[in-house]
């Protein structure tokens, strides 16, 4: 168990270093050598976890996905809002998540499958929308695929603009504005007032996520020391 | 007059070449030498029009702005939709406009003011929204600045996603979806049905724009030959 925990830690350290070098130099000009130096691991350790630079990029791209599943909500559409708020929160805090999103939008990252992370996110949003539809939460005209693509695309542009204009300082506010413009077009009116879409709601969610993350980390450390 | 027309043509040729090299190599790795070779102009001609690589980038970024003003519409919000449809149309056709948007999103373009093009676009959208508000077209709760930022950010993400997933082939459709989700959240219901937000409307607008552009170009050429 302790060995497995160490392996997970090494993998994470390599990904963090890869993310930092990708962010500084762009994907194309990054070399595995630089990542090795930054991570302070042996070539053997790196290639044990990642077969190539492309493989490292895929590992970084995966970091967009949530490591702690969100709690289910009475209104399914709330889960969509929660995901957006949490991704915004993590973009503000976690260099790996920032590198992940930058890589997906980096037109210099040829040879990396940039379709996959977008498609994975569209699929995730589609799944939530399909459940919401089955529960009668959606207005009748809503096309799940179109709406899922729009939401994913709009979010990625909103965060890019926030990064450029103010280093993502106002991102929770901007995501709240996005949600408040988006939900009335897809959600039945009677449910709208039950949704948490404000900036304050988003901040609380982020704080709760951090607390849960720290709790789990502390529990894992205790286990490793056994 | 003929001399002035030639100067405009040279400037345009340099910008097209700069756009092509930026798009291929990214801003950071582009050299003025490469742009000179591509454009087939002398160093003197290039520096007559542009003082530096940064200056060339600003020229490329300007290409996002419309060269033919849009016709005024009875419903002001229609002009916002028209702008979005036309930018989408030009992104599909014009390498210079594509390079302009790519440059604004290129995180490797350090030293280039990437805030300015975003801010210019937000300002343009804000102006339309303020007129719409004065005319009573907007729902009372609409915050012009927040909504203008959201629209600009969402558009830039939607076009980036369309580029990555299908080389912008479906961009007119995606913009139509964006508008159909966005307008009901800001426009008074009675006006909504009067807006042209369909894909067919967008395609017609693009075709009309091309026709007008060709008409003006033909008129300019005739003038140059005098």
mmCIF file of N, CA, C and O in Angstrom, chain B residues 100-199:
data_model
loop_
_atom_site.group_PDB
_atom_site.id
_atom_site.type_symbol
_atom_site.label_atom_id
_atom_site.label_comp_id
_atom_site.label_asym_id
_atom_site.label_seq_id
_atom_site.Cartn_x
_atom_site.Cartn_y
_atom_site.Cartn_z
ATOM 1 N N UNK B 100 -6.062 36.481 -36.649
ATOM 2 C CA UNK B 100 -6.335 37.513 -35.660
ATOM 3 C C UNK B 100 -6.885 36.908 -34.373
ATOM 4 O O UNK B 100 -6.427 37.203 -33.272
ATOM 5 N N UNK B 101 -7.871 36.034 -34.518
ATOM 6 C CA UNK B 101 -8.493 35.404 -33.354
ATOM 7 C C UNK B 101 -7.510 34.438 -32.677
ATOM 8 O O UNK B 101 -7.424 34.383 -31.446
ATOM 9 N N UNK B 102 -6.731 33.700 -33.485
ATOM 10 C CA UNK B 102 -5.742 32.777 -32.915
ATOM 11 C C UNK B 102 -4.711 33.549 -32.101
ATOM 12 O O UNK B 102 -4.305 33.118 -31.025
ATOM 13 N N UNK B 103 -4.306 34.707 -32.600
ATOM 14 C CA UNK B 103 -3.303 35.529 -31.920
ATOM 15 C C UNK B 103 -3.832 36.026 -30.576
ATOM 16 O O UNK B 103 -3.116 36.040 -29.578
ATOM 17 N N UNK B 104 -5.105 36.426 -30.554
ATOM 18 C CA UNK B 104 -5.704 36.919 -29.309
ATOM 19 C C UNK B 104 -5.744 35.819 -28.255
ATOM 20 O O UNK B 104 -5.662 36.089 -27.057
ATOM 21 N N UNK B 105 -5.857 34.549 -28.697
ATOM 22 C CA UNK B 105 -5.933 33.434 -27.745
ATOM 23 C C UNK B 105 -4.581 32.747 -27.522
ATOM 24 O O UNK B 105 -4.480 31.823 -26.723
ATOM 25 N N UNK B 106 -3.510 33.208 -28.229
ATOM 26 C CA UNK B 106 -2.198 32.543 -28.169
ATOM 27 C C UNK B 106 -1.443 32.965 -26.909
ATOM 28 O O UNK B 106 -0.934 34.086 -26.834
ATOM 29 N N UNK B 107 -1.366 32.051 -25.938
ATOM 30 C CA UNK B 107 -0.722 32.431 -24.682
ATOM 31 C C UNK B 107 0.789 32.583 -24.850
ATOM 32 O O UNK B 107 1.469 33.078 -23.961
ATOM 33 N N UNK B 108 1.347 32.154 -26.001
ATOM 34 C CA UNK B 108 2.766 32.361 -26.252
ATOM 35 C C UNK B 108 3.069 33.758 -26.785
ATOM 36 O O UNK B 108 4.226 34.147 -26.901
ATOM 37 N N UNK B 109 2.030 34.531 -27.116
ATOM 38 C CA UNK B 109 2.233 35.863 -27.706
ATOM 39 C C UNK B 109 2.495 36.890 -26.607
ATOM 40 O O UNK B 109 1.742 37.838 -26.413
ATOM 41 N N UNK B 110 3.587 36.680 -25.868
ATOM 42 C CA UNK B 110 3.941 37.641 -24.823
ATOM 43 C C UNK B 110 4.481 38.900 -25.492
ATOM 44 O O UNK B 110 5.084 38.837 -26.551
ATOM 45 N N UNK B 111 4.237 40.035 -24.880
ATOM 46 C CA UNK B 111 4.696 41.296 -25.470
ATOM 47 C C UNK B 111 3.642 41.900 -26.382
ATOM 48 O O UNK B 111 3.729 43.060 -26.761
ATOM 49 N N UNK B 112 2.622 41.111 -26.750
ATOM 50 C CA UNK B 112 1.509 41.648 -27.533
ATOM 51 C C UNK B 112 0.365 41.951 -26.563
ATOM 52 O O UNK B 112 0.083 41.146 -25.683
ATOM 53 N N UNK B 113 -0.259 43.090 -26.743
ATOM 54 C CA UNK B 113 -1.373 43.473 -25.871
ATOM 55 C C UNK B 113 -2.616 42.695 -26.278
ATOM 56 O O UNK B 113 -3.359 43.108 -27.157
ATOM 57 N N UNK B 114 -2.845 41.536 -25.608
ATOM 58 C CA UNK B 114 -4.000 40.711 -25.966
ATOM 59 C C UNK B 114 -5.258 41.192 -25.250
ATOM 60 O O UNK B 114 -6.356 40.729 -25.538
ATOM 61 N N UNK B 115 -5.089 42.111 -24.289
ATOM 62 C CA UNK B 115 -6.262 42.679 -23.630
ATOM 63 C C UNK B 115 -7.030 43.576 -24.601
ATOM 64 O O UNK B 115 -8.258 43.541 -24.664
ATOM 65 N N UNK B 116 -6.292 44.361 -25.379
ATOM 66 C CA UNK B 116 -6.918 45.368 -26.245
ATOM 67 C C UNK B 116 -7.978 44.809 -27.202
ATOM 68 O O UNK B 116 -9.085 45.333 -27.261
ATOM 69 N N UNK B 117 -7.666 43.729 -27.952
ATOM 70 C CA UNK B 117 -8.701 43.250 -28.878
ATOM 71 C C UNK B 117 -9.949 42.753 -28.161
ATOM 72 O O UNK B 117 -11.066 42.983 -28.617
ATOM 73 N N UNK B 118 -9.761 42.071 -27.023
ATOM 74 C CA UNK B 118 -10.931 41.615 -26.257
ATOM 75 C C UNK B 118 -11.726 42.825 -25.765
ATOM 76 O O UNK B 118 -12.941 42.870 -25.876
ATOM 77 N N UNK B 119 -10.996 43.806 -25.204
ATOM 78 C CA UNK B 119 -11.673 44.975 -24.655
ATOM 79 C C UNK B 119 -12.416 45.731 -25.768
ATOM 80 O O UNK B 119 -13.539 46.192 -25.562
ATOM 81 N N UNK B 120 -11.791 45.831 -26.942
ATOM 82 C CA UNK B 120 -12.429 46.536 -28.068
ATOM 83 C C UNK B 120 -13.739 45.849 -28.448
ATOM 84 O O UNK B 120 -14.751 46.497 -28.738
ATOM 85 N N UNK B 121 -13.722 44.524 -28.398
ATOM 86 C CA UNK B 121 -14.927 43.788 -28.771
ATOM 87 C C UNK B 121 -16.005 43.927 -27.696
ATOM 88 O O UNK B 121 -17.181 44.115 -28.009
ATOM 89 N N UNK B 122 -15.587 43.829 -26.428
ATOM 90 C CA UNK B 122 -16.546 44.017 -25.326
ATOM 91 C C UNK B 122 -17.185 45.410 -25.430
ATOM 92 O O UNK B 122 -18.403 45.568 -25.266
ATOM 93 N N UNK B 123 -16.363 46.424 -25.736
ATOM 94 C CA UNK B 123 -16.877 47.796 -25.861
ATOM 95 C C UNK B 123 -17.911 47.899 -26.983
ATOM 96 O O UNK B 123 -18.944 48.557 -26.835
ATOM 97 N N UNK B 124 -17.591 47.240 -28.107
ATOM 98 C CA UNK B 124 -18.495 47.278 -29.257
ATOM 99 C C UNK B 124 -19.849 46.638 -28.897
ATOM 100 O O UNK B 124 -20.907 47.191 -29.215
ATOM 101 N N UNK B 125 -19.793 45.493 -28.213
ATOM 102 C CA UNK B 125 -21.027 44.816 -27.799
ATOM 103 C C UNK B 125 -21.768 45.686 -26.780
ATOM 104 O O UNK B 125 -22.995 45.826 -26.840
ATOM 105 N N UNK B 126 -21.028 46.302 -25.857
ATOM 106 C CA UNK B 126 -21.645 47.163 -24.838
ATOM 107 C C UNK B 126 -22.408 48.312 -25.482
ATOM 108 O O UNK B 126 -23.522 48.652 -25.049
ATOM 109 N N UNK B 127 -21.827 48.918 -26.506
ATOM 110 C CA UNK B 127 -22.491 50.038 -27.188
ATOM 111 C C UNK B 127 -23.836 49.617 -27.763
ATOM 112 O O UNK B 127 -24.838 50.317 -27.621
ATOM 113 N N UNK B 128 -23.848 48.461 -28.415
ATOM 114 C CA UNK B 128 -25.108 47.955 -28.971
ATOM 115 C C UNK B 128 -26.114 47.718 -27.841
ATOM 116 O O UNK B 128 -27.282 48.115 -27.938
ATOM 117 N N UNK B 129 -25.650 47.093 -26.754
ATOM 118 C CA UNK B 129 -26.561 46.778 -25.649
ATOM 119 C C UNK B 129 -27.110 48.049 -24.993
ATOM 120 O O UNK B 129 -28.270 48.094 -24.575
ATOM 121 N N UNK B 130 -26.284 49.104 -24.923
ATOM 122 C CA UNK B 130 -26.759 50.346 -24.301
ATOM 123 C C UNK B 130 -27.862 50.992 -25.133
ATOM 124 O O UNK B 130 -28.850 51.485 -24.574
ATOM 125 N N UNK B 131 -27.703 50.966 -26.451
ATOM 126 C CA UNK B 131 -28.765 51.486 -27.318
ATOM 127 C C UNK B 131 -30.029 50.633 -27.164
ATOM 128 O O UNK B 131 -31.143 51.152 -27.029
ATOM 129 N N UNK B 132 -29.811 49.293 -27.146
ATOM 130 C CA UNK B 132 -30.949 48.376 -26.985
ATOM 131 C C UNK B 132 -31.673 48.662 -25.671
ATOM 132 O O UNK B 132 -32.910 48.643 -25.608
ATOM 133 N N UNK B 133 -30.913 48.940 -24.630
ATOM 134 C CA UNK B 133 -31.492 49.222 -23.319
ATOM 135 C C UNK B 133 -32.315 50.513 -23.375
ATOM 136 O O UNK B 133 -33.463 50.555 -22.898
ATOM 137 N N UNK B 134 -31.730 51.542 -23.987
ATOM 138 C CA UNK B 134 -32.420 52.833 -24.099
ATOM 139 C C UNK B 134 -33.726 52.692 -24.883
ATOM 140 O O UNK B 134 -34.701 53.408 -24.631
ATOM 141 N N UNK B 135 -33.751 51.766 -25.827
ATOM 142 C CA UNK B 135 -34.958 51.558 -26.630
ATOM 143 C C UNK B 135 -35.955 50.628 -25.932
ATOM 144 O O UNK B 135 -36.981 50.266 -26.525
ATOM 145 N N UNK B 136 -35.613 50.152 -24.743
ATOM 146 C CA UNK B 136 -36.526 49.265 -24.023
ATOM 147 C C UNK B 136 -36.526 47.837 -24.521
ATOM 148 O O UNK B 136 -37.459 47.075 -24.272
ATOM 149 N N UNK B 137 -35.471 47.428 -25.225
ATOM 150 C CA UNK B 137 -35.431 46.056 -25.746
ATOM 151 C C UNK B 137 -34.958 45.044 -24.703
ATOM 152 O O UNK B 137 -35.226 43.852 -24.826
ATOM 153 N N UNK B 138 -34.216 45.534 -23.679
ATOM 154 C CA UNK B 138 -33.614 44.597 -22.719
ATOM 155 C C UNK B 138 -34.511 44.363 -21.501
ATOM 156 O O UNK B 138 -35.234 45.274 -21.066
ATOM 157 N N UNK B 139 -34.456 43.175 -20.971
ATOM 158 C CA UNK B 139 -35.103 42.883 -19.689
ATOM 159 C C UNK B 139 -34.470 43.776 -18.629
ATOM 160 O O UNK B 139 -33.292 44.127 -18.717
ATOM 161 N N UNK B 140 -35.241 44.154 -17.602
ATOM 162 C CA UNK B 140 -34.763 45.176 -16.655
ATOM 163 C C UNK B 140 -33.513 44.790 -15.870
ATOM 164 O O UNK B 140 -32.729 45.650 -15.483
ATOM 165 N N UNK B 141 -33.319 43.493 -15.617
ATOM 166 C CA UNK B 141 -32.199 43.099 -14.745
ATOM 167 C C UNK B 141 -30.851 43.086 -15.460
ATOM 168 O O UNK B 141 -29.811 42.873 -14.838
ATOM 169 N N UNK B 142 -30.829 43.265 -16.799
ATOM 170 C CA UNK B 142 -29.590 43.065 -17.566
ATOM 171 C C UNK B 142 -28.510 44.086 -17.191
ATOM 172 O O UNK B 142 -28.734 45.290 -17.245
ATOM 173 N N UNK B 143 -27.334 43.569 -16.816
ATOM 174 C CA UNK B 143 -26.161 44.398 -16.555
ATOM 175 C C UNK B 143 -25.346 44.437 -17.855
ATOM 176 O O UNK B 143 -24.834 43.406 -18.303
ATOM 177 N N UNK B 144 -25.267 45.624 -18.457
ATOM 178 C CA UNK B 144 -24.679 45.741 -19.798
ATOM 179 C C UNK B 144 -23.236 45.222 -19.836
ATOM 180 O O UNK B 144 -22.872 44.447 -20.726
ATOM 181 N N UNK B 145 -22.411 45.605 -18.872
ATOM 182 C CA UNK B 145 -20.990 45.212 -18.908
ATOM 183 C C UNK B 145 -20.828 43.701 -18.746
ATOM 184 O O UNK B 145 -20.101 43.058 -19.515
ATOM 185 N N UNK B 146 -21.501 43.127 -17.753
ATOM 186 C CA UNK B 146 -21.428 41.673 -17.550
ATOM 187 C C UNK B 146 -21.894 40.914 -18.787
ATOM 188 O O UNK B 146 -21.275 39.933 -19.204
ATOM 189 N N UNK B 147 -23.006 41.380 -19.360
ATOM 190 C CA UNK B 147 -23.586 40.671 -20.490
ATOM 191 C C UNK B 147 -22.701 40.791 -21.728
ATOM 192 O O UNK B 147 -22.526 39.821 -22.475
ATOM 193 N N UNK B 148 -22.108 41.971 -21.931
ATOM 194 C CA UNK B 148 -21.213 42.162 -23.081
ATOM 195 C C UNK B 148 -19.978 41.271 -22.946
ATOM 196 O O UNK B 148 -19.531 40.658 -23.923
ATOM 197 N N UNK B 149 -19.425 41.182 -21.734
ATOM 198 C CA UNK B 149 -18.251 40.324 -21.514
ATOM 199 C C UNK B 149 -18.613 38.862 -21.744
ATOM 200 O O UNK B 149 -17.859 38.121 -22.378
ATOM 201 N N UNK B 150 -19.753 38.469 -21.218
ATOM 202 C CA UNK B 150 -20.182 37.082 -21.388
ATOM 203 C C UNK B 150 -20.317 36.745 -22.872
ATOM 204 O O UNK B 150 -19.819 35.719 -23.339
ATOM 205 N N UNK B 151 -20.976 37.615 -23.624
ATOM 206 C CA UNK B 151 -21.218 37.334 -25.041
ATOM 207 C C UNK B 151 -19.894 37.204 -25.799
ATOM 208 O O UNK B 151 -19.707 36.269 -26.585
ATOM 209 N N UNK B 152 -18.961 38.122 -25.544
ATOM 210 C CA UNK B 152 -17.669 38.088 -26.249
ATOM 211 C C UNK B 152 -16.879 36.839 -25.857
ATOM 212 O O UNK B 152 -16.301 36.162 -26.713
ATOM 213 N N UNK B 153 -16.863 36.532 -24.562
ATOM 214 C CA UNK B 153 -16.131 35.361 -24.094
ATOM 215 C C UNK B 153 -16.736 34.071 -24.629
ATOM 216 O O UNK B 153 -16.024 33.193 -25.116
ATOM 217 N N UNK B 154 -18.051 33.975 -24.567
ATOM 218 C CA UNK B 154 -18.731 32.763 -25.031
ATOM 219 C C UNK B 154 -18.485 32.558 -26.529
ATOM 220 O O UNK B 154 -18.180 31.454 -26.971
ATOM 221 N N UNK B 155 -18.585 33.645 -27.305
ATOM 222 C CA UNK B 155 -18.339 33.524 -28.746
ATOM 223 C C UNK B 155 -16.935 33.006 -29.007
ATOM 224 O O UNK B 155 -16.736 32.115 -29.836
ATOM 225 N N UNK B 156 -15.945 33.548 -28.300
ATOM 226 C CA UNK B 156 -14.565 33.148 -28.597
ATOM 227 C C UNK B 156 -14.345 31.678 -28.254
ATOM 228 O O UNK B 156 -13.601 30.980 -28.944
ATOM 229 N N UNK B 157 -15.008 31.184 -27.204
ATOM 230 C CA UNK B 157 -14.894 29.774 -26.866
ATOM 231 C C UNK B 157 -15.610 28.874 -27.858
ATOM 232 O O UNK B 157 -15.106 27.818 -28.243
ATOM 233 N N UNK B 158 -16.788 29.302 -28.293
ATOM 234 C CA UNK B 158 -17.576 28.517 -29.251
ATOM 235 C C UNK B 158 -16.804 28.367 -30.559
ATOM 236 O O UNK B 158 -16.734 27.280 -31.142
ATOM 237 N N UNK B 159 -16.159 29.463 -31.012
ATOM 238 C CA UNK B 159 -15.416 29.351 -32.269
ATOM 239 C C UNK B 159 -14.156 28.505 -32.094
ATOM 240 O O UNK B 159 -13.785 27.754 -33.005
ATOM 241 N N UNK B 160 -13.510 28.584 -30.908
ATOM 242 C CA UNK B 160 -12.304 27.773 -30.672
ATOM 243 C C UNK B 160 -12.666 26.292 -30.678
ATOM 244 O O UNK B 160 -11.969 25.464 -31.278
ATOM 245 N N UNK B 161 -13.780 25.960 -30.024
ATOM 246 C CA UNK B 161 -14.207 24.568 -29.982
ATOM 247 C C UNK B 161 -14.572 24.059 -31.386
ATOM 248 O O UNK B 161 -14.199 22.951 -31.772
ATOM 249 N N UNK B 162 -15.266 24.893 -32.148
ATOM 250 C CA UNK B 162 -15.647 24.516 -33.510
ATOM 251 C C UNK B 162 -14.400 24.291 -34.371
ATOM 252 O O UNK B 162 -14.351 23.380 -35.198
ATOM 253 N N UNK B 163 -13.369 25.115 -34.156
ATOM 254 C CA UNK B 163 -12.121 24.944 -34.907
ATOM 255 C C UNK B 163 -11.476 23.604 -34.570
ATOM 256 O O UNK B 163 -11.060 22.863 -35.458
ATOM 257 N N UNK B 164 -11.415 23.284 -33.274
ATOM 258 C CA UNK B 164 -10.740 22.065 -32.838
ATOM 259 C C UNK B 164 -11.523 20.830 -33.288
ATOM 260 O O UNK B 164 -10.954 19.852 -33.751
ATOM 261 N N UNK B 165 -12.847 20.881 -33.195
ATOM 262 C CA UNK B 165 -13.648 19.681 -33.481
ATOM 263 C C UNK B 165 -13.853 19.451 -34.978
ATOM 264 O O UNK B 165 -13.935 18.316 -35.422
ATOM 265 N N UNK B 166 -13.959 20.531 -35.772
ATOM 266 C CA UNK B 166 -14.291 20.302 -37.199
ATOM 267 C C UNK B 166 -13.819 21.433 -38.102
ATOM 268 O O UNK B 166 -14.456 21.689 -39.128
ATOM 269 N N UNK B 167 -12.713 22.096 -37.734
ATOM 270 C CA UNK B 167 -12.149 23.157 -38.576
ATOM 271 C C UNK B 167 -13.185 24.244 -38.922
ATOM 272 O O UNK B 167 -13.195 24.790 -40.003
ATOM 273 N N UNK B 168 -14.067 24.529 -37.986
ATOM 274 C CA UNK B 168 -15.086 25.593 -38.058
ATOM 275 C C UNK B 168 -16.180 25.345 -39.111
ATOM 276 O O UNK B 168 -16.906 26.278 -39.475
ATOM 277 N N UNK B 169 -16.309 24.091 -39.577
ATOM 278 C CA UNK B 169 -17.336 23.812 -40.602
ATOM 279 C C UNK B 169 -18.742 24.073 -40.088
ATOM 280 O O UNK B 169 -19.625 24.463 -40.833
ATOM 281 N N UNK B 170 -18.968 23.835 -38.775
ATOM 282 C CA UNK B 170 -20.322 23.982 -38.229
ATOM 283 C C UNK B 170 -20.494 25.307 -37.475
ATOM 284 O O UNK B 170 -21.419 25.450 -36.683
ATOM 285 N N UNK B 171 -19.614 26.269 -37.740
ATOM 286 C CA UNK B 171 -19.604 27.462 -36.886
ATOM 287 C C UNK B 171 -20.892 28.292 -36.981
ATOM 288 O O UNK B 171 -21.368 28.814 -35.965
ATOM 289 N N UNK B 172 -21.484 28.394 -38.175
ATOM 290 C CA UNK B 172 -22.716 29.190 -38.296
ATOM 291 C C UNK B 172 -23.821 28.537 -37.448
ATOM 292 O O UNK B 172 -24.568 29.213 -36.744
ATOM 293 N N UNK B 173 -23.880 27.219 -37.492
ATOM 294 C CA UNK B 173 -24.861 26.508 -36.664
ATOM 295 C C UNK B 173 -24.620 26.780 -35.182
ATOM 296 O O UNK B 173 -25.548 27.100 -34.432
ATOM 297 N N UNK B 174 -23.354 26.675 -34.752
ATOM 298 C CA UNK B 174 -23.047 26.879 -33.330
ATOM 299 C C UNK B 174 -23.357 28.307 -32.872
ATOM 300 O O UNK B 174 -23.768 28.521 -31.732
ATOM 301 N N UNK B 175 -23.107 29.274 -33.748
ATOM 302 C CA UNK B 175 -23.401 30.660 -33.383
ATOM 303 C C UNK B 175 -24.914 30.853 -33.276
ATOM 304 O O UNK B 175 -25.407 31.560 -32.400
ATOM 305 N N UNK B 176 -25.640 30.204 -34.156
ATOM 306 C CA UNK B 176 -27.101 30.257 -34.086
ATOM 307 C C UNK B 176 -27.590 29.670 -32.754
ATOM 308 O O UNK B 176 -28.471 30.245 -32.094
ATOM 309 N N UNK B 177 -26.996 28.559 -32.329
ATOM 310 C CA UNK B 177 -27.353 27.958 -31.031
ATOM 311 C C UNK B 177 -27.011 28.925 -29.893
ATOM 312 O O UNK B 177 -27.810 29.129 -28.969
ATOM 313 N N UNK B 178 -25.839 29.529 -29.971
ATOM 314 C CA UNK B 178 -25.438 30.501 -28.940
ATOM 315 C C UNK B 178 -26.472 31.631 -28.849
ATOM 316 O O UNK B 178 -26.957 31.965 -27.764
ATOM 317 N N UNK B 179 -26.827 32.204 -29.990
ATOM 318 C CA UNK B 179 -27.770 33.332 -29.998
ATOM 319 C C UNK B 179 -29.138 32.913 -29.477
ATOM 320 O O UNK B 179 -29.790 33.661 -28.741
ATOM 321 N N UNK B 180 -29.582 31.717 -29.840
ATOM 322 C CA UNK B 180 -30.902 31.261 -29.414
ATOM 323 C C UNK B 180 -30.958 30.953 -27.914
ATOM 324 O O UNK B 180 -32.035 30.921 -27.323
ATOM 325 N N UNK B 181 -29.785 30.691 -27.307
ATOM 326 C CA UNK B 181 -29.748 30.497 -25.854
ATOM 327 C C UNK B 181 -29.525 31.816 -25.122
ATOM 328 O O UNK B 181 -29.864 31.943 -23.953
ATOM 329 N N UNK B 182 -28.898 32.758 -25.790
ATOM 330 C CA UNK B 182 -28.484 34.012 -25.153
ATOM 331 C C UNK B 182 -29.609 35.044 -25.171
ATOM 332 O O UNK B 182 -29.893 35.689 -24.156
ATOM 333 N N UNK B 183 -30.258 35.198 -26.308
ATOM 334 C CA UNK B 183 -31.249 36.265 -26.462
ATOM 335 C C UNK B 183 -32.441 36.160 -25.506
ATOM 336 O O UNK B 183 -32.865 37.183 -24.953
ATOM 337 N N UNK B 184 -32.996 34.940 -25.270
ATOM 338 C CA UNK B 184 -34.148 34.886 -24.356
ATOM 339 C C UNK B 184 -33.824 35.378 -22.943
ATOM 340 O O UNK B 184 -34.732 35.765 -22.207
ATOM 341 N N UNK B 185 -32.533 35.386 -22.564
ATOM 342 C CA UNK B 185 -32.157 35.833 -21.219
ATOM 343 C C UNK B 185 -32.005 37.339 -21.124
ATOM 344 O O UNK B 185 -31.858 37.874 -20.035
ATOM 345 N N UNK B 186 -31.973 38.038 -22.265
ATOM 346 C CA UNK B 186 -31.758 39.484 -22.198
ATOM 347 C C UNK B 186 -32.831 40.300 -22.916
ATOM 348 O O UNK B 186 -33.023 41.470 -22.621
ATOM 349 N N UNK B 187 -33.556 39.680 -23.856
ATOM 350 C CA UNK B 187 -34.486 40.427 -24.727
ATOM 351 C C UNK B 187 -35.928 40.302 -24.231
ATOM 352 O O UNK B 187 -36.342 39.231 -23.785
ATOM 353 N N UNK B 188 -36.670 41.396 -24.287
ATOM 354 C CA UNK B 188 -38.080 41.324 -23.887
ATOM 355 C C UNK B 188 -38.810 40.329 -24.816
ATOM 356 O O UNK B 188 -38.585 40.335 -26.029
ATOM 357 N N UNK B 189 -39.673 39.479 -24.234
ATOM 358 C CA UNK B 189 -40.295 38.381 -24.993
ATOM 359 C C UNK B 189 -40.994 38.842 -26.275
ATOM 360 O O UNK B 189 -40.921 38.166 -27.302
ATOM 361 N N UNK B 190 -41.655 39.994 -26.224
ATOM 362 C CA UNK B 190 -42.423 40.435 -27.388
ATOM 363 C C UNK B 190 -41.539 40.652 -28.616
ATOM 364 O O UNK B 190 -41.990 40.538 -29.763
ATOM 365 N N UNK B 191 -40.252 40.983 -28.406
ATOM 366 C CA UNK B 191 -39.354 41.236 -29.541
ATOM 367 C C UNK B 191 -38.666 39.975 -30.052
ATOM 368 O O UNK B 191 -38.187 39.929 -31.188
ATOM 369 N N UNK B 192 -38.623 38.960 -29.195
ATOM 370 C CA UNK B 192 -37.837 37.752 -29.522
ATOM 371 C C UNK B 192 -38.193 37.157 -30.881
ATOM 372 O O UNK B 192 -37.319 36.774 -31.654
ATOM 373 N N UNK B 193 -39.497 37.092 -31.151
ATOM 374 C CA UNK B 193 -39.932 36.439 -32.396
ATOM 375 C C UNK B 193 -39.551 37.253 -33.628
ATOM 376 O O UNK B 193 -39.541 36.734 -34.742
ATOM 377 N N UNK B 194 -39.220 38.524 -33.417
ATOM 378 C CA UNK B 194 -38.822 39.361 -34.554
ATOM 379 C C UNK B 194 -37.351 39.250 -34.914
ATOM 380 O O UNK B 194 -36.904 39.823 -35.907
ATOM 381 N N UNK B 195 -36.586 38.516 -34.109
ATOM 382 C CA UNK B 195 -35.135 38.421 -34.351
ATOM 383 C C UNK B 195 -34.800 37.293 -35.329
ATOM 384 O O UNK B 195 -35.402 36.227 -35.275
ATOM 385 N N UNK B 196 -33.823 37.556 -36.190
ATOM 386 C CA UNK B 196 -33.301 36.515 -37.075
ATOM 387 C C UNK B 196 -32.115 35.842 -36.400
ATOM 388 O O UNK B 196 -31.050 36.443 -36.290
ATOM 389 N N UNK B 197 -32.332 34.622 -35.927
ATOM 390 C CA UNK B 197 -31.272 33.938 -35.175
ATOM 391 C C UNK B 197 -30.993 32.550 -35.739
ATOM 392 O O UNK B 197 -30.186 31.802 -35.178
ATOM 393 N N UNK B 198 -31.651 32.202 -36.843
ATOM 394 C CA UNK B 198 -31.476 30.852 -37.382
ATOM 395 C C UNK B 198 -30.203 30.754 -38.227
ATOM 396 O O UNK B 198 -29.637 31.755 -38.665
ATOM 397 N N UNK B 199 -29.798 29.503 -38.441
ATOM 398 C CA UNK B 199 -28.628 29.230 -39.268
ATOM 399 C C UNK B 199 -28.867 29.774 -40.690
ATOM 400 O O UNK B 199 -27.952 30.344 -41.291
#
